[in-house]
Coordinates of C-alpha atoms in Angstrom, one line a residue:
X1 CA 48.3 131.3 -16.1
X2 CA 48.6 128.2 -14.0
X3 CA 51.1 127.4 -11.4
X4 CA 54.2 126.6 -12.4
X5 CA 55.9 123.7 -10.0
X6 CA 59.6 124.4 -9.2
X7 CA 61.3 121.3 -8.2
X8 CA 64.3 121.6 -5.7
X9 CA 65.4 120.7 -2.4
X10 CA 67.1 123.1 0.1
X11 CA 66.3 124.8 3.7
X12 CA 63.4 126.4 3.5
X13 CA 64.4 129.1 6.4
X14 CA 67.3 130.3 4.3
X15 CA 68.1 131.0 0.5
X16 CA 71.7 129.6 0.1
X17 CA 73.8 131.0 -2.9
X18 CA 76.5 128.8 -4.3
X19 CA 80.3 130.3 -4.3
X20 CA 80.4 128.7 -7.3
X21 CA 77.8 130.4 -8.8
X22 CA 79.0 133.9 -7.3
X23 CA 83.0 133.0 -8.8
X24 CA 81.8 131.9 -12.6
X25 CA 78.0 133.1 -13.4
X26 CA 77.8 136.6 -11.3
X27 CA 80.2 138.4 -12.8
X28 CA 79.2 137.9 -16.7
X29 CA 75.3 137.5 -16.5
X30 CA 73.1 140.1 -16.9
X31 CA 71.3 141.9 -13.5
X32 CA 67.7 141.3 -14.3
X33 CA 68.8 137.0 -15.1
X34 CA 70.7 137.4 -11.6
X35 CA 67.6 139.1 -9.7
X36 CA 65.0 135.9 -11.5
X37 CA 67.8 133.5 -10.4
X38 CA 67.7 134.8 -7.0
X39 CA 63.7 135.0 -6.9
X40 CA 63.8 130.7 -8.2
X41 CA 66.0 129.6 -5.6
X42 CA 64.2 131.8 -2.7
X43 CA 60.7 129.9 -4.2
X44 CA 62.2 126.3 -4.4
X45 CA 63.6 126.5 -0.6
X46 CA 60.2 127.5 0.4
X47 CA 58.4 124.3 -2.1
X48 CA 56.2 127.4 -3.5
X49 CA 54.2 127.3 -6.3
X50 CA 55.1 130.3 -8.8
X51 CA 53.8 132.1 -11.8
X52 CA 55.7 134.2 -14.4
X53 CA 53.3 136.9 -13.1
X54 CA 54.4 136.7 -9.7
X55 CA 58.1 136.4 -10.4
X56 CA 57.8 139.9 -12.4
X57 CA 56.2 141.4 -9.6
X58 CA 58.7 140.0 -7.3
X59 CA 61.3 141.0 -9.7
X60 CA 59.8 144.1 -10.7
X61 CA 60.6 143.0 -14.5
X62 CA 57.9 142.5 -17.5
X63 CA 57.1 138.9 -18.1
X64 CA 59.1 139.1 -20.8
X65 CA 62.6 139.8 -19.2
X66 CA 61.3 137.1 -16.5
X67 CA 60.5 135.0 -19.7
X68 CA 64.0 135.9 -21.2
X69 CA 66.0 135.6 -18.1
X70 CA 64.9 131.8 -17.5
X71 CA 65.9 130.7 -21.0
X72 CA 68.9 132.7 -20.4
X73 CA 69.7 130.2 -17.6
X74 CA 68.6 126.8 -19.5
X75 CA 71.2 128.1 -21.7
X76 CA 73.7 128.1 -19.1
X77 CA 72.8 124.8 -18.0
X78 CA 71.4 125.8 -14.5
X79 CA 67.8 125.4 -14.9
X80 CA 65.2 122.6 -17.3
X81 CA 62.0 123.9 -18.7
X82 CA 59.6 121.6 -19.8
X83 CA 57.4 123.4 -22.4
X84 CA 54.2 122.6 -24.2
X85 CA 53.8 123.3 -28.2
X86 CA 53.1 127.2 -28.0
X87 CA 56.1 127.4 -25.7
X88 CA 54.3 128.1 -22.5
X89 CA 56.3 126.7 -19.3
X90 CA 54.8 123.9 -17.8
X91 CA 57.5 123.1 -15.3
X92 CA 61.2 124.3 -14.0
X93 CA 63.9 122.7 -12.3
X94 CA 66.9 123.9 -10.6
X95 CA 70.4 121.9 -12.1
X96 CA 73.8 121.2 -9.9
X97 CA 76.4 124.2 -11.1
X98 CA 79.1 122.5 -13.4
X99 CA 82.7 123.0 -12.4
X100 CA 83.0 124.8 -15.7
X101 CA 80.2 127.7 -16.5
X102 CA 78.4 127.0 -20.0
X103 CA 79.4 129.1 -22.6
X104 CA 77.4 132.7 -22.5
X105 CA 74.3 132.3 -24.7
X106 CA 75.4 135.6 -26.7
X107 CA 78.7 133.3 -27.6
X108 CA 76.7 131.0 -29.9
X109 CA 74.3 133.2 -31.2
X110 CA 73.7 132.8 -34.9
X111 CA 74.3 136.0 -37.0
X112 CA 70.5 136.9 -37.2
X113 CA 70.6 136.5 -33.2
X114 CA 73.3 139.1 -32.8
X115 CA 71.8 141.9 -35.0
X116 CA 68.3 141.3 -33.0
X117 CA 70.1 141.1 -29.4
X118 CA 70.4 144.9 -29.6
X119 CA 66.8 145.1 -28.0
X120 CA 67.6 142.3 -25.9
X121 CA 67.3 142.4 -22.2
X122 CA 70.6 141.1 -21.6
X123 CA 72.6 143.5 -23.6
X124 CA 75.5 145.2 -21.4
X125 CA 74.8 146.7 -17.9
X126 CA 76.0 150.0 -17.8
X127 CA 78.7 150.8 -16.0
X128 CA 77.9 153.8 -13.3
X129 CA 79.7 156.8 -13.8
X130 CA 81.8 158.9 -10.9
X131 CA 83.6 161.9 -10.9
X132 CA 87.1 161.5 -11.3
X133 CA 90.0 164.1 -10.1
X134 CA 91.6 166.2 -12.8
X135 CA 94.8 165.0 -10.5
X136 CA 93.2 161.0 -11.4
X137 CA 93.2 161.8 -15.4
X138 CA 96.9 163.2 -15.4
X139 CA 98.1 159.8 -14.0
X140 CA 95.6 157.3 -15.5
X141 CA 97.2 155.0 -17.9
X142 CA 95.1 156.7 -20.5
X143 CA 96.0 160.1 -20.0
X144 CA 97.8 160.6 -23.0
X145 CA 95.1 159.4 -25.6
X146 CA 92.5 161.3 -23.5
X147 CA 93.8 165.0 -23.8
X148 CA 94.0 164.1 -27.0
X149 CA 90.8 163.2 -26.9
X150 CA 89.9 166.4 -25.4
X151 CA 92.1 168.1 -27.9
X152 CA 89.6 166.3 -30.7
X153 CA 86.3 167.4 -29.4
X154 CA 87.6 171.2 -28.8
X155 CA 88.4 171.6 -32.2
X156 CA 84.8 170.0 -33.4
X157 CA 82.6 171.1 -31.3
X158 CA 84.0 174.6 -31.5
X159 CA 84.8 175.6 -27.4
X160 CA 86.7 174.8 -24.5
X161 CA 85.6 171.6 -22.5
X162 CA 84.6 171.9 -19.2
X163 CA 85.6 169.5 -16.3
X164 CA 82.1 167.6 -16.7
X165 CA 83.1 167.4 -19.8
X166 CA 86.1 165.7 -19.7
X167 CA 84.5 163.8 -17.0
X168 CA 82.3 162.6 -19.8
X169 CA 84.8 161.5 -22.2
X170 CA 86.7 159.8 -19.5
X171 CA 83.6 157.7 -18.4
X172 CA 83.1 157.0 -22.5
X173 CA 87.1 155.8 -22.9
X174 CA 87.8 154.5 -19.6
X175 CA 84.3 152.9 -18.6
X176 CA 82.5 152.2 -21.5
X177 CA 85.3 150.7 -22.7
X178 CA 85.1 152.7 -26.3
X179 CA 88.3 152.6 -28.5
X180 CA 90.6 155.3 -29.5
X181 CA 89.1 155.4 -33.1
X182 CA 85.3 154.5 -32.3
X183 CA 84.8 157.6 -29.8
X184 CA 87.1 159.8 -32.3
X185 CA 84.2 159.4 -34.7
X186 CA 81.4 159.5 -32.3
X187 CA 82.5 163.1 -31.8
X188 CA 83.2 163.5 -35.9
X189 CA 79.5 162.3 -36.4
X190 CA 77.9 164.5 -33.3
X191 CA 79.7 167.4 -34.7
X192 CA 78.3 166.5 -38.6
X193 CA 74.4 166.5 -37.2
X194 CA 75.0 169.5 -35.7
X195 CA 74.8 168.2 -31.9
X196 CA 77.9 169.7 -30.1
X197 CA 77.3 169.1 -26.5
X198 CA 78.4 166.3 -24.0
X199 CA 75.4 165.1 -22.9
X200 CA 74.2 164.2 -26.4
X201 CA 77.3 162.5 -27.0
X202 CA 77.2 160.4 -24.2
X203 CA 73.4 159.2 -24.7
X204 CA 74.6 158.2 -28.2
X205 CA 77.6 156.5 -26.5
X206 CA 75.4 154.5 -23.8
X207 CA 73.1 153.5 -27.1
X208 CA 76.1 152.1 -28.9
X209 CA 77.0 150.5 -25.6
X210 CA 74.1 148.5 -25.1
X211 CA 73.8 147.7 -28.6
X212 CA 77.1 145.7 -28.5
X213 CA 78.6 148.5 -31.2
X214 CA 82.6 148.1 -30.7
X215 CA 83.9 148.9 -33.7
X216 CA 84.0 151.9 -36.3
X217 CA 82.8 149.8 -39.0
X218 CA 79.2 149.4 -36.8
X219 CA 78.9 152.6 -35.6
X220 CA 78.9 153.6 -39.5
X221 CA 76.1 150.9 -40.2
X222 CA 74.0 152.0 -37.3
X223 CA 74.3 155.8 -38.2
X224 CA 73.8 154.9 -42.0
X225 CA 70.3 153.6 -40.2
X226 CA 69.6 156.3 -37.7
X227 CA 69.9 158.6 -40.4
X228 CA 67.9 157.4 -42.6
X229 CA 65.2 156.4 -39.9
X230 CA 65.0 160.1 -39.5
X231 CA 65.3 161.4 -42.9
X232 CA 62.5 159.7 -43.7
X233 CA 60.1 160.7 -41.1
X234 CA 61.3 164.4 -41.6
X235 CA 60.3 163.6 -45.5
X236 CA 57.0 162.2 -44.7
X237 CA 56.0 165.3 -42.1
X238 CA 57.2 167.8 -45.0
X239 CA 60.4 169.1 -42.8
X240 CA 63.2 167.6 -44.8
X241 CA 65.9 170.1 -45.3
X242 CA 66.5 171.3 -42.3
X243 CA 68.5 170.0 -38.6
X244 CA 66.1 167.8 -36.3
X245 CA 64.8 169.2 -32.7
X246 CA 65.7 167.5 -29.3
X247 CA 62.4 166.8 -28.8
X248 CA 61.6 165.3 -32.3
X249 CA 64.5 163.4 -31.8
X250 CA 63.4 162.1 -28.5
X251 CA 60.1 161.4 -30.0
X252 CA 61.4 159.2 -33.1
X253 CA 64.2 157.7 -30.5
X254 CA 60.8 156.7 -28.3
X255 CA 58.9 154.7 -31.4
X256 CA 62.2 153.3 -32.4
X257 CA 64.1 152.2 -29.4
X258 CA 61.7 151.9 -26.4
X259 CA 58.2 151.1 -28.7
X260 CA 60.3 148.7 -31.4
X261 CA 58.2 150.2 -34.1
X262 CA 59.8 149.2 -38.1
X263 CA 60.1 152.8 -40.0
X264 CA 57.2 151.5 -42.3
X265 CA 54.5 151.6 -39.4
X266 CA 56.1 154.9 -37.8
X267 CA 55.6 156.7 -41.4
X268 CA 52.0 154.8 -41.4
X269 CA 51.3 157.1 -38.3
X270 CA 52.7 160.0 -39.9
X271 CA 50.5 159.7 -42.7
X272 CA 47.6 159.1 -40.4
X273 CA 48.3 162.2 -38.2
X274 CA 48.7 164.6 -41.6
X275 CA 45.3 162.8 -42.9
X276 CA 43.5 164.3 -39.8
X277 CA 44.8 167.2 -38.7
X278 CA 46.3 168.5 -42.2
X279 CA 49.7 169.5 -40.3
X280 CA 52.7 167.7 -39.2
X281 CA 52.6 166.9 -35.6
X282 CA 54.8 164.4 -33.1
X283 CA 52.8 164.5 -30.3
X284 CA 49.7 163.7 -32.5
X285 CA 51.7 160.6 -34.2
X286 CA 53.0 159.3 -30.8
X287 CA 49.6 159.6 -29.5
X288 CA 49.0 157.2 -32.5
X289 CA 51.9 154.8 -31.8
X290 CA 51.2 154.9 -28.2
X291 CA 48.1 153.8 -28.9
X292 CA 49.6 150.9 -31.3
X293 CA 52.2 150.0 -28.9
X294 CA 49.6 149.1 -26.0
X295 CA 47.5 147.2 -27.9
X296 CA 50.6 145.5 -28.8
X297 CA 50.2 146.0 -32.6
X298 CA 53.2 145.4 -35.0
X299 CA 52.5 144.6 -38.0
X300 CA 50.0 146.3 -40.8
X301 CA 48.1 143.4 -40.7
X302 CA 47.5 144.1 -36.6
X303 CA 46.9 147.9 -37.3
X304 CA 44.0 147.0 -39.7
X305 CA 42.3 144.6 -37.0
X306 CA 42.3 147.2 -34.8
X307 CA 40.8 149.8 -37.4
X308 CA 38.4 147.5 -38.3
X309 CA 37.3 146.9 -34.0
X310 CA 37.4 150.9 -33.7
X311 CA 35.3 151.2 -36.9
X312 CA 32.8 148.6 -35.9
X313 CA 32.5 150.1 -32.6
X314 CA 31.8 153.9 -33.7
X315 CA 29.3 152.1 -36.5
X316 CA 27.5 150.4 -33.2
X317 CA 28.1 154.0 -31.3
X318 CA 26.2 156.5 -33.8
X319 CA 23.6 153.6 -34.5
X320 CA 22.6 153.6 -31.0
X321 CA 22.8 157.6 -31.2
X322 CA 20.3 157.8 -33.9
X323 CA 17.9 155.3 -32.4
X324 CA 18.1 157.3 -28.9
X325 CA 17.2 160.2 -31.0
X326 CA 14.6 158.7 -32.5
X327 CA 12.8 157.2 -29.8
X328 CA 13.1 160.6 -27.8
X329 CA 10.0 162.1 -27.1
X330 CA 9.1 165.2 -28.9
X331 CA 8.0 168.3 -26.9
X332 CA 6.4 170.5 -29.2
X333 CA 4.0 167.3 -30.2
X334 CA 3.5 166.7 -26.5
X335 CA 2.3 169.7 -25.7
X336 CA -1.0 170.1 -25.0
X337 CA -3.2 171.9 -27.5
X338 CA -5.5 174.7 -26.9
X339 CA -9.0 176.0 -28.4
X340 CA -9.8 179.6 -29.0
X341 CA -12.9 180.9 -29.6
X342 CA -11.8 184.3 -31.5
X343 CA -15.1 186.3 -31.7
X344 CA -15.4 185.8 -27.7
X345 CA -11.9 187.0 -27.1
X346 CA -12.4 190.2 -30.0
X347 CA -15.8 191.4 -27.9
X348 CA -14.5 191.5 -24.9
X349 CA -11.8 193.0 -25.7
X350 CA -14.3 196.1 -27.3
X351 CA -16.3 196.0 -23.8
X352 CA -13.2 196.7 -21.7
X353 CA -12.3 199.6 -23.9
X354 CA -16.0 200.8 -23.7
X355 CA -15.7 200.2 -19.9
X356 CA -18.0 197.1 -19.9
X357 CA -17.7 194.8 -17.7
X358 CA -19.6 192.1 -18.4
X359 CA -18.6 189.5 -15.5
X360 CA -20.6 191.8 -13.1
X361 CA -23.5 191.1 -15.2

């Protein structure tokens, strides 16, 4: 990629960060926009020439959150891209702060934007958890709603909570910011798939988090979804009928959430793996996805180039093999032929039994 020019003018012995920007932009943008934001003004006080490549390396961010992060802030106003047809930036440049922030780009998202922004980088940062006091709980505003809270996931999970237990819940309620009603049927719905422990319950909190899920009436949607994500797989591997494993769970949550992978391509791997090894298998599928996923195939279309790349190149592969073989030189032909004469070989073998010997003759 070529350089990428970054107009601005400030000291170049010094990065200087706005109050302004600190008062009205730090606290509601995302960290990995902040860290980019950071890396721009640092560049444009020095007059340096950057890449996307160098500002993920800087950043430690995939060109696509650095990609992400700088239309984040045309959105806000703070920075102009000038960019050819395919989109690729030609140019940036640093804007004055407004008096008034711009409105958050998730504010004016269409409908089709919201449902998609649940991969997106800039979904919610999550909160870090602590250890609170039982002394704390009793006299947090909440305590009320959280013993009965407590009281909730006792009875559904079948057994006394511990301290990091309540801990948990706490960090869900209080943190996380869930309501009353949305973490009562978080536990009602890790109690129905049979997962009864904490730490499950909080992963599934933290995804809900980051998804943007706030209400009861998503939650349901995105279990309806999850559930039938897994169903599904279980049906195509022949295991329906039966609770899933931590680590098949872990497996499917790997294609779906981190790889991005539709449920039509993740059962196309299924089929695949029972095709070649005639038994269901998830590490044989995810070595099949992984193997999608850095070759950065989607799509059906995209998984048939690349079987028809691997096909060509075993074709090439065995036709070299059979000409090498071919060409080979053949050892029993090579080897050098000898002649007999019989009737010599027959008389002297009569002489040395008649104690001839006719080389002294």
């Amino acid at each position: 990629m070529s350089d990428i020019i970054l107009m601005n003018h400030t000291c170049s012995s010094m990065t200087v960060i706005s109050n302004q920007f600190i008062d009205m932009y730090f606290p509601i943008a995302p960290s990995e926009a902040i860290k980019i934001y950071l890396l721009l003004l640092r560049y444009a006080g020095a007059s340096q020439s950057i890449t996307l490549d160098m500002l993920s390396k800087k950043a430690n961010e995939t060109e696509e959150t650095v990609y992400s992060s700088l239309s984040y802030w045309e959105q806000c106003g703070l920075l102009h891209l000038t960019k050819d047809q395919g989109q690729r930036i030609l140019s940036m440049q640093l804007l004055p702060l407004s008096q008034q922030p711009s409105p958050s780009p998730k504010s004016s998202l269409s409908q089709q934007q919201k449902e998609e922004s649940t991969s997106n980088i800039f979904s919610h940062s999550l909160p870090e958890k602590r250890s609170v006091a039982p002394a704390q709980m009793e006299h947090h505003p909440s305590s009320q709603a959280l013993s009965q809270l407590v009281f909730v996931t006792e009875t559904y999970f079948g057994r006394p909570l511990t301290h990091t237990d309540t801990n948990t819940l706490f960090y869900i309620y209080d943190s996380l910011k869930f309501s009353y009603e949305l973490l009562e049927y978080l536990i009602e719905y890790c109690a129905e798939i049979d997962k009864k422990n904490l730490r499950y319950l909080e992963k599934v909190a933290i995804a809900w988090y980051e998804s943007g899920i706030t209400t009861v009436e998503q939650a349901k949607a995105s279990t309806k979804n999850y559930n039938k994500t897994y169903n599904s797989i279980m049906k195509s591997f022949g295991l329906s009928g039966r609770n899933f494993g931590r680590v098949e769970m872990d497996f499917i949550d790997k294609w779906t959430n981190n790889y991005g992978f539709p449920l039509s391509i993740i059962l196309e791997a299924c089929d695949r793996t029972l095709k070649a090894i005639h038994q269901p298998s998830f590490q044989y599928a995810d070595r099949i996805l992984s193997d999608w996923h850095k070759s950065g195939a989607k799509t059906m279309e995209e998984i048939t180039k690349l079987d028809s790349v691997h096909n060509s190149t075993k074709k090439q592969e065995r036709k070299t093999t059979t000409v090498q073989k071919t060409s080979a030189p053949n050892k029993f032909h090579n080897f050098e032929q000898r002649s007999y004469d019989y009737q010599a070989l027959e008389q002297r073998f009569i002489n040395k039994i008649n104690g001839i010997n006719m080389d002294k003759k």
